[in-house]
Amino acid sequence: MTRKELFKNTLRKSVHAWKLINELPLSDDESLMLRHFMDQPGFLDLHWRMFVPAIKGQGTEEQKQKWLPLANKMQIIGCYAQTELGHGSNVQGLETTATFDPQTDQFILHSPTQTSSKWWPGGLGKVSTHAVIYARLITDGKDHGVHGFIVQLRNMDDHSPLPGITIGDIGVKFGNGAYNSMDNGFLMFDKFCIPRDQMLMRLSKVTREGKYVPSDVPRQLMYGTMVSVRQTIVSNASIAMARAVCIATRYSAVRRQFGSQNGGIETQVIDYKTQQNRLFPLLASAYAFRFVGEWLKWLYTDVTQRLEASDFATLPEAHACTAGLKSMTTSATSDGIEECRKLCGGHGYLWCSGLPELFAVYVPACTYEGDNVVLQLQVARFLMKTVSQLGSGKAPAGTTAYMGRAKHLLQCRSSIRKAEDWLNPAMVLETFEARALRMAVSCANNLSKFENQEQGFSELLADLVEAAIAHCQLIVVSKFIVKLEGEIKGKGVKNQLKNLCYIYALHLIHKHLGDFLSTNSITSEQASLANHQLRSLYTQVRPNAVALVDAFDYTDHYLGSVLGRYDGNVYPKLFEEALKDPLNDTVVPDGYHEYIRPLIKQHLRSARL
Ligand SMILES: CCCCCCCCCC/C=C\CCCC(=O)SCCNC(=O)CCNC(=O)[C@H](O)C(C)(C)COP(=O)(O)OP(=O)(O)OC[C@H]1O[C@@H](n2cnc3c(N)ncnc32)[C@H](O)[C@@H]1OP(=O)(O)O
Ligand SMILES: Cc1cc2nc3c(=O)[nH]c(=O)nc-3n(C[C@H](O)[C@H](O)[C@H](O)COP(=O)(O)OP(=O)(O)OC[C@H]3O[C@@H](n4cnc5c(N)ncnc54)[C@H](O)[C@@H]3O)c2cc1C
């Protein structure tokens, strides 16, 4: 499809989905499932996942009563317009202004520079009638920082932009289809006025007289919508990883290369230990991310309930966990999808393998909802704070509780003696805890050598990110282990999941061996025992690998991959796909008479001379 066709077709699908949701009707969970099968980014994502939650989280009761019924019936369509051309990560650096005019009881929204143009918001370019706009609040000449406002963008009769608003799509993005179904947009305000009651005023207010009244709740609650989406992105990482792994695993069982004895059949590539060493850790990651996603959902629900009761104690941890796990799982999934493409050899590069499109549509997850490095630095700040409070009498809680055993973890030596010890959950966990704590403490020690903490922090950024990743990996491993300790339905399933859990953990040790060795969390002998155990786990997973991806229950239609077909009938279908290509509509291609024939005829003439 052309961009225009793709966009229009996505509108058609979205509106049809909305019709089904109402007519059947579908529950919230079923509606999410429908979005999952629609399988295309579109304006509904931003309306439901960001616009509505922003009003719910930051609006007063009156604002919610006014705006939510309209949004819930989709009588208005909204988006989340925070990022600008000049600033995305640095939210406090946004430039759009919202200046209160006491004469008219209005805010005047203005884009003072080119870099202050809103740039990127999904659904903004062509669809949204409204947006939650983030802008600097100015009253009586004083800048109070960034706040949220509900703003109507387009005329409700003919969809034209309201006077004072310039709006459009930012252009084609990475990939062929992929994220191009979405109208990511730009927006500029030219002294555009909105009534005072359209500032989202749950967290702070501006009175009729123009007085700014901050509330006593943390201002970071303004970032709540991002926390909520980051949490869902972790579960989505599992879905995308599982999809790529399903394709690569099934195809690896179909594909044969080398190893034929006496004219017999060749070896299935899935039987090569190199293939297993690249594929099975990704299979394990798909399960691991699913379980940590379930846990994160619980954590998010818990913190939301606490916030409602004005208990803000766990907010920093919820922020660190959602930011860190969003970052870690999306980076691993993007890399994993690309690895799955390579695992499928040349055919993985074909569009009909399903992997190029999956990669193109998935990879912006490393950037949207917070650049992955920027987010790990938030985790690092949280860890440095926690380390600095050790010994103060305040026991670390939640995911940093292990730091409370700092004395032990800083000096303990791993008691792994034989390969099977690597199947002991307590030993594995302690190894990850020791590594994470030692990396965090080492960063804290290095930071303390700087007189200026901020300067030290910026000097040590790379180490800090690594410490944050170590902490996040510990969380994923520990939540996988917790999952195994709970009730798991299905005969034999627990053993399979155990294998995957240890593959996940031991492969991380292998991949980050430098961390584990340099922190003395393990010795090189223990590392080689881990590798030995890993190979044995691969052998155990091998006979069940296809069943473990079939368990994701993806239909062929959803997978959209000739290589990942359930029936394994790959080769005839590759031909079928090739023959569908428009280039094969004619035997002699368009352009032959214009370019090829004159070229070769000229060659023949000169050859005769
Ligand atoms: C089934 C298939 C379906 C598929 C559907 C997929 C689902 C996804 C749908 C939507 C898809 C895409 C949408 C994408 C939308 C967007 O991208 S919206 C824009 C997102 N933008 C960002 O994420 C910006 C990133 N930047 C920030 O979040 C912050 O500014 C940053 C965290 C970098 C902080 O910058 P600072 O300037 O340092 O922060 P301050 O504002 O000064 O605050 C400092 C303190 O506040 C704490 N903090 C920061 N963020 C939060 C938070 N969210 N919650 C709680 N606390 C927070 C921070 O730790 C500091 O605390 P301290 O002072 O140290 O104690
Ligand atoms: C597909 C897509 C959809 C989006 N949808 C929306 C939307 O609906 N609404 C919306 O408001 N926004 C949206 N965005 C914008 C998105 O949230 C931002 O692009 C994102 O937050 C990253 O910010 P940035 O572009 O400013 O990156 P930058 O911060 O400019 O990053 C550039 C580089 O600088 C590095 N960097 C930046 N700061 C630091 C630092 N402090 N320390 C070390 N390194 C640093 C980063 O790691 C990165 O390598 C979307 C983006 C994409 C790609």
PDB file of N, CA, C and O in Angstrom, residues 339-377:
ATOM      1  N   GLU A 339      18.252 -11.028  15.602  1.00  0.00           N
ATOM      2  CA  GLU A 339      18.973 -12.304  15.702  1.00  0.00           C
ATOM      3  C   GLU A 339      18.132 -13.428  15.065  1.00  0.00           C
ATOM      4  O   GLU A 339      18.662 -14.293  14.377  1.00  0.00           O
ATOM      5  N   CYS A 340      16.832 -13.391  15.295  1.00  0.00           N
ATOM      6  CA  CYS A 340      15.954 -14.413  14.698  1.00  0.00           C
ATOM      7  C   CYS A 340      15.993 -14.322  13.183  1.00  0.00           C
ATOM      8  O   CYS A 340      15.928 -15.343  12.485  1.00  0.00           O
ATOM      9  N   ARG A 341      16.066 -13.098  12.649  1.00  0.00           N
ATOM     10  CA  ARG A 341      16.189 -12.944  11.189  1.00  0.00           C
ATOM     11  C   ARG A 341      17.452 -13.653  10.707  1.00  0.00           C
ATOM     12  O   ARG A 341      17.422 -14.408   9.741  1.00  0.00           O
ATOM     13  N   LYS A 342      18.549 -13.441  11.414  1.00  0.00           N
ATOM     14  CA  LYS A 342      19.806 -14.078  11.000  1.00  0.00           C
ATOM     15  C   LYS A 342      19.734 -15.597  11.194  1.00  0.00           C
ATOM     16  O   LYS A 342      20.312 -16.356  10.424  1.00  0.00           O
ATOM     17  N   LEU A 343      19.036 -16.015  12.227  1.00  0.00           N
ATOM     18  CA  LEU A 343      18.886 -17.460  12.469  1.00  0.00           C
ATOM     19  C   LEU A 343      18.146 -18.142  11.322  1.00  0.00           C
ATOM     20  O   LEU A 343      18.219 -19.363  11.161  1.00  0.00           O
ATOM     21  N   CYS A 344      17.400 -17.368  10.551  1.00  0.00           N
ATOM     22  CA  CYS A 344      16.675 -17.939   9.410  1.00  0.00           C
ATOM     23  C   CYS A 344      17.479 -17.805   8.121  1.00  0.00           C
ATOM     24  O   CYS A 344      16.924 -18.018   7.022  1.00  0.00           O
ATOM     25  N   GLY A 345      18.746 -17.459   8.230  1.00  0.00           N
ATOM     26  CA  GLY A 345      19.599 -17.380   7.043  1.00  0.00           C
ATOM     27  C   GLY A 345      19.058 -16.390   6.022  1.00  0.00           C
ATOM     28  O   GLY A 345      18.396 -15.414   6.380  1.00  0.00           O
ATOM     29  N   GLY A 346      19.309 -16.675   4.749  1.00  0.00           N
ATOM     30  CA  GLY A 346      18.895 -15.763   3.679  1.00  0.00           C
ATOM     31  C   GLY A 346      17.392 -15.541   3.666  1.00  0.00           C
ATOM     32  O   GLY A 346      16.924 -14.410   3.516  1.00  0.00           O
ATOM     33  N   HIS A 347      16.622 -16.594   3.879  1.00  0.00           N
ATOM     34  CA  HIS A 347      15.165 -16.456   3.773  1.00  0.00           C
ATOM     35  C   HIS A 347      14.591 -15.529   4.849  1.00  0.00           C
ATOM     36  O   HIS A 347      13.497 -14.996   4.692  1.00  0.00           O
ATOM     37  N   GLY A 348      15.343 -15.361   5.928  1.00  0.00           N
ATOM     38  CA  GLY A 348      14.898 -14.440   6.975  1.00  0.00           C
ATOM     39  C   GLY A 348      14.834 -13.005   6.478  1.00  0.00           C
ATOM     40  O   GLY A 348      14.113 -12.169   7.024  1.00  0.00           O
ATOM     41  N   TYR A 349      15.609 -12.737   5.415  1.00  0.00           N
ATOM     42  CA  TYR A 349      15.658 -11.379   4.876  1.00  0.00           C
ATOM     43  C   TYR A 349      14.487 -11.102   3.936  1.00  0.00           C
ATOM     44  O   TYR A 349      14.229  -9.973   3.570  1.00  0.00           O
ATOM     45  N   LEU A 350      13.765 -12.146   3.557  1.00  0.00           N
ATOM     46  CA  LEU A 350      12.582 -11.949   2.708  1.00  0.00           C
ATOM     47  C   LEU A 350      11.468 -11.303   3.531  1.00  0.00           C
ATOM     48  O   LEU A 350      11.261 -11.660   4.701  1.00  0.00           O
ATOM     49  N   TRP A 351      10.756 -10.428   2.882  1.00  0.00           N
ATOM     50  CA  TRP A 351       9.636  -9.766   3.565  1.00  0.00           C
ATOM     51  C   TRP A 351       8.652 -10.798   4.108  1.00  0.00           C
ATOM     52  O   TRP A 351       8.123 -10.661   5.216  1.00  0.00           O
ATOM     53  N   CYS A 352       8.440 -11.882   3.306  1.00  0.00           N
ATOM     54  CA  CYS A 352       7.421 -12.859   3.696  1.00  0.00           C
ATOM     55  C   CYS A 352       7.863 -13.738   4.871  1.00  0.00           C
ATOM     56  O   CYS A 352       7.079 -14.552   5.355  1.00  0.00           O
ATOM     57  N   SER A 353       9.107 -13.548   5.361  1.00  0.00           N
ATOM     58  CA  SER A 353       9.479 -14.258   6.591  1.00  0.00           C
ATOM     59  C   SER A 353       8.752 -13.632   7.786  1.00  0.00           C
ATOM     60  O   SER A 353       8.673 -14.216   8.863  1.00  0.00           O
ATOM     61  N   GLY A 354       8.244 -12.411   7.601  1.00  0.00           N
ATOM     62  CA  GLY A 354       7.544 -11.706   8.687  1.00  0.00           C
ATOM     63  C   GLY A 354       8.503 -10.966   9.602  1.00  0.00           C
ATOM     64  O   GLY A 354       8.081 -10.133  10.411  1.00  0.00           O
ATOM     65  N   LEU A 355       9.804 -11.256   9.499  1.00  0.00           N
ATOM     66  CA  LEU A 355      10.741 -10.676  10.471  1.00  0.00           C
ATOM     67  C   LEU A 355      11.134  -9.226  10.160  1.00  0.00           C
ATOM     68  O   LEU A 355      11.235  -8.427  11.103  1.00  0.00           O
ATOM     69  N   PRO A 356      11.343  -8.852   8.889  1.00  0.00           N
ATOM     70  CA  PRO A 356      11.689  -7.439   8.646  1.00  0.00           C
ATOM     71  C   PRO A 356      10.604  -6.481   9.126  1.00  0.00           C
ATOM     72  O   PRO A 356      10.883  -5.477   9.772  1.00  0.00           O
ATOM     73  N   GLU A 357       9.347  -6.822   8.849  1.00  0.00           N
ATOM     74  CA  GLU A 357       8.236  -5.949   9.265  1.00  0.00           C
ATOM     75  C   GLU A 357       8.155  -5.894  10.799  1.00  0.00           C
ATOM     76  O   GLU A 357       7.966  -4.839  11.389  1.00  0.00           O
ATOM     77  N   LEU A 358       8.332  -7.071  11.413  1.00  0.00           N
ATOM     78  CA  LEU A 358       8.267  -7.113  12.880  1.00  0.00           C
ATOM     79  C   LEU A 358       9.356  -6.234  13.483  1.00  0.00           C
ATOM     80  O   LEU A 358       9.116  -5.480  14.431  1.00  0.00           O
ATOM     81  N   PHE A 359      10.544  -6.320  12.922  1.00  0.00           N
ATOM     82  CA  PHE A 359      11.653  -5.504  13.423  1.00  0.00           C
ATOM     83  C   PHE A 359      11.342  -4.015  13.246  1.00  0.00           C
ATOM     84  O   PHE A 359      11.469  -3.224  14.180  1.00  0.00           O
ATOM     85  N   ALA A 360      10.899  -3.670  12.032  1.00  0.00           N
ATOM     86  CA  ALA A 360      10.673  -2.247  11.737  1.00  0.00           C
ATOM     87  C   ALA A 360       9.584  -1.656  12.628  1.00  0.00           C
ATOM     88  O   ALA A 360       9.689  -0.516  13.075  1.00  0.00           O
ATOM     89  N   VAL A 361       8.559  -2.439  12.891  1.00  0.00           N
ATOM     90  CA  VAL A 361       7.463  -1.897  13.700  1.00  0.00           C
ATOM     91  C   VAL A 361       7.826  -1.905  15.192  1.00  0.00           C
ATOM     92  O   VAL A 361       7.355  -1.079  15.963  1.00  0.00           O
ATOM     93  N   TYR A 362       8.724  -2.821  15.566  1.00  0.00           N
ATOM     94  CA  TYR A 362       9.021  -2.946  16.996  1.00  0.00           C
ATOM     95  C   TYR A 362      10.118  -2.005  17.486  1.00  0.00           C
ATOM     96  O   TYR A 362      10.075  -1.495  18.607  1.00  0.00           O
ATOM     97  N   VAL A 363      11.116  -1.794  16.634  1.00  0.00           N
ATOM     98  CA  VAL A 363      12.338  -1.152  17.126  1.00  0.00           C
ATOM     99  C   VAL A 363      12.151   0.255  17.727  1.00  0.00           C
ATOM    100  O   VAL A 363      12.897   0.624  18.647  1.00  0.00           O
ATOM    101  N   PRO A 364      11.132   1.043  17.307  1.00  0.00           N
ATOM    102  CA  PRO A 364      10.996   2.342  17.982  1.00  0.00           C
ATOM    103  C   PRO A 364      10.655   2.221  19.466  1.00  0.00           C
ATOM    104  O   PRO A 364      10.753   3.207  20.205  1.00  0.00           O
ATOM    105  N   ALA A 365      10.291   1.014  19.904  1.00  0.00           N
ATOM    106  CA  ALA A 365      10.006   0.840  21.337  1.00  0.00           C
ATOM    107  C   ALA A 365      11.240   1.146  22.185  1.00  0.00           C
ATOM    108  O   ALA A 365      11.141   1.424  23.379  1.00  0.00           O
ATOM    109  N   CYS A 366      12.433   1.097  21.552  1.00  0.00           N
ATOM    110  CA  CYS A 366      13.657   1.452  22.294  1.00  0.00           C
ATOM    111  C   CYS A 366      13.743   2.955  22.523  1.00  0.00           C
ATOM    112  O   CYS A 366      14.557   3.410  23.323  1.00  0.00           O
ATOM    113  N   THR A 367      12.928   3.701  21.804  1.00  0.00           N
ATOM    114  CA  THR A 367      13.012   5.164  21.876  1.00  0.00           C
ATOM    115  C   THR A 367      11.753   5.781  22.470  1.00  0.00           C
ATOM    116  O   THR A 367      11.836   6.635  23.361  1.00  0.00           O
ATOM    117  N   TYR A 368      10.574   5.330  21.961  1.00  0.00           N
ATOM    118  CA  TYR A 368       9.369   5.995  22.490  1.00  0.00           C
ATOM    119  C   TYR A 368       9.144   5.598  23.941  1.00  0.00           C
ATOM    120  O   TYR A 368       9.673   4.625  24.430  1.00  0.00           O
ATOM    121  N   GLU A 369       8.396   6.431  24.593  1.00  0.00           N
ATOM    122  CA  GLU A 369       8.133   6.265  26.034  1.00  0.00           C
ATOM    123  C   GLU A 369       9.437   6.307  26.821  1.00  0.00           C
ATOM    124  O   GLU A 369       9.561   5.686  27.881  1.00  0.00           O
ATOM    125  N   GLY A 370      10.412   7.012  26.279  1.00  0.00           N
ATOM    126  CA  GLY A 370      11.689   7.207  26.963  1.00  0.00           C
ATOM    127  C   GLY A 370      12.812   6.449  26.293  1.00  0.00           C
ATOM    128  O   GLY A 370      12.733   5.221  26.155  1.00  0.00           O
ATOM    129  N   ASP A 371      13.846   7.201  25.858  1.00  0.00           N
ATOM    130  CA  ASP A 371      15.042   6.573  25.273  1.00  0.00           C
ATOM    131  C   ASP A 371      15.623   5.577  26.289  1.00  0.00           C
ATOM    132  O   ASP A 371      15.702   5.874  27.488  1.00  0.00           O
ATOM    133  N   ASN A 372      16.039   4.415  25.793  1.00  0.00           N
ATOM    134  CA  ASN A 372      16.428   3.341  26.707  1.00  0.00           C
ATOM    135  C   ASN A 372      17.629   3.659  27.596  1.00  0.00           C
ATOM    136  O   ASN A 372      17.715   3.160  28.725  1.00  0.00           O
ATOM    137  N   VAL A 373      18.551   4.480  27.104  1.00  0.00           N
ATOM    138  CA  VAL A 373      19.698   4.847  27.942  1.00  0.00           C
ATOM    139  C   VAL A 373      19.255   5.853  29.011  1.00  0.00           C
ATOM    140  O   VAL A 373      19.579   5.724  30.201  1.00  0.00           O
ATOM    141  N   VAL A 374      18.465   6.816  28.567  1.00  0.00           N
ATOM    142  CA  VAL A 374      17.966   7.830  29.502  1.00  0.00           C
ATOM    143  C   VAL A 374      17.194   7.147  30.641  1.00  0.00           C
ATOM    144  O   VAL A 374      17.328   7.512  31.814  1.00  0.00           O
ATOM    145  N   LEU A 375      16.421   6.120  30.292  1.00  0.00           N
ATOM    146  CA  LEU A 375      15.626   5.435  31.320  1.00  0.00           C
ATOM    147  C   LEU A 375      16.513   4.636  32.275  1.00  0.00           C
ATOM    148  O   LEU A 375      16.274   4.613  33.490  1.00  0.00           O
ATOM    149  N   GLN A 376      17.584   4.009  31.741  1.00  0.00           N
ATOM    150  CA  GLN A 376      18.466   3.262  32.659  1.00  0.00           C
ATOM    151  C   GLN A 376      19.172   4.225  33.606  1.00  0.00           C
ATOM    152  O   GLN A 376      19.478   3.871  34.752  1.00  0.00           O
ATOM    153  N   LEU A 377      19.404   5.451  33.147  1.00  0.00           N
ATOM    154  CA  LEU A 377      20.053   6.417  34.040  1.00  0.00           C
ATOM    155  C   LEU A 377      19.135   6.797  35.208  1.00  0.00           C
ATOM    156  O   LEU A 377      19.603   7.127  36.298  1.00  0.00           O
TER     157      LEU A 377
END
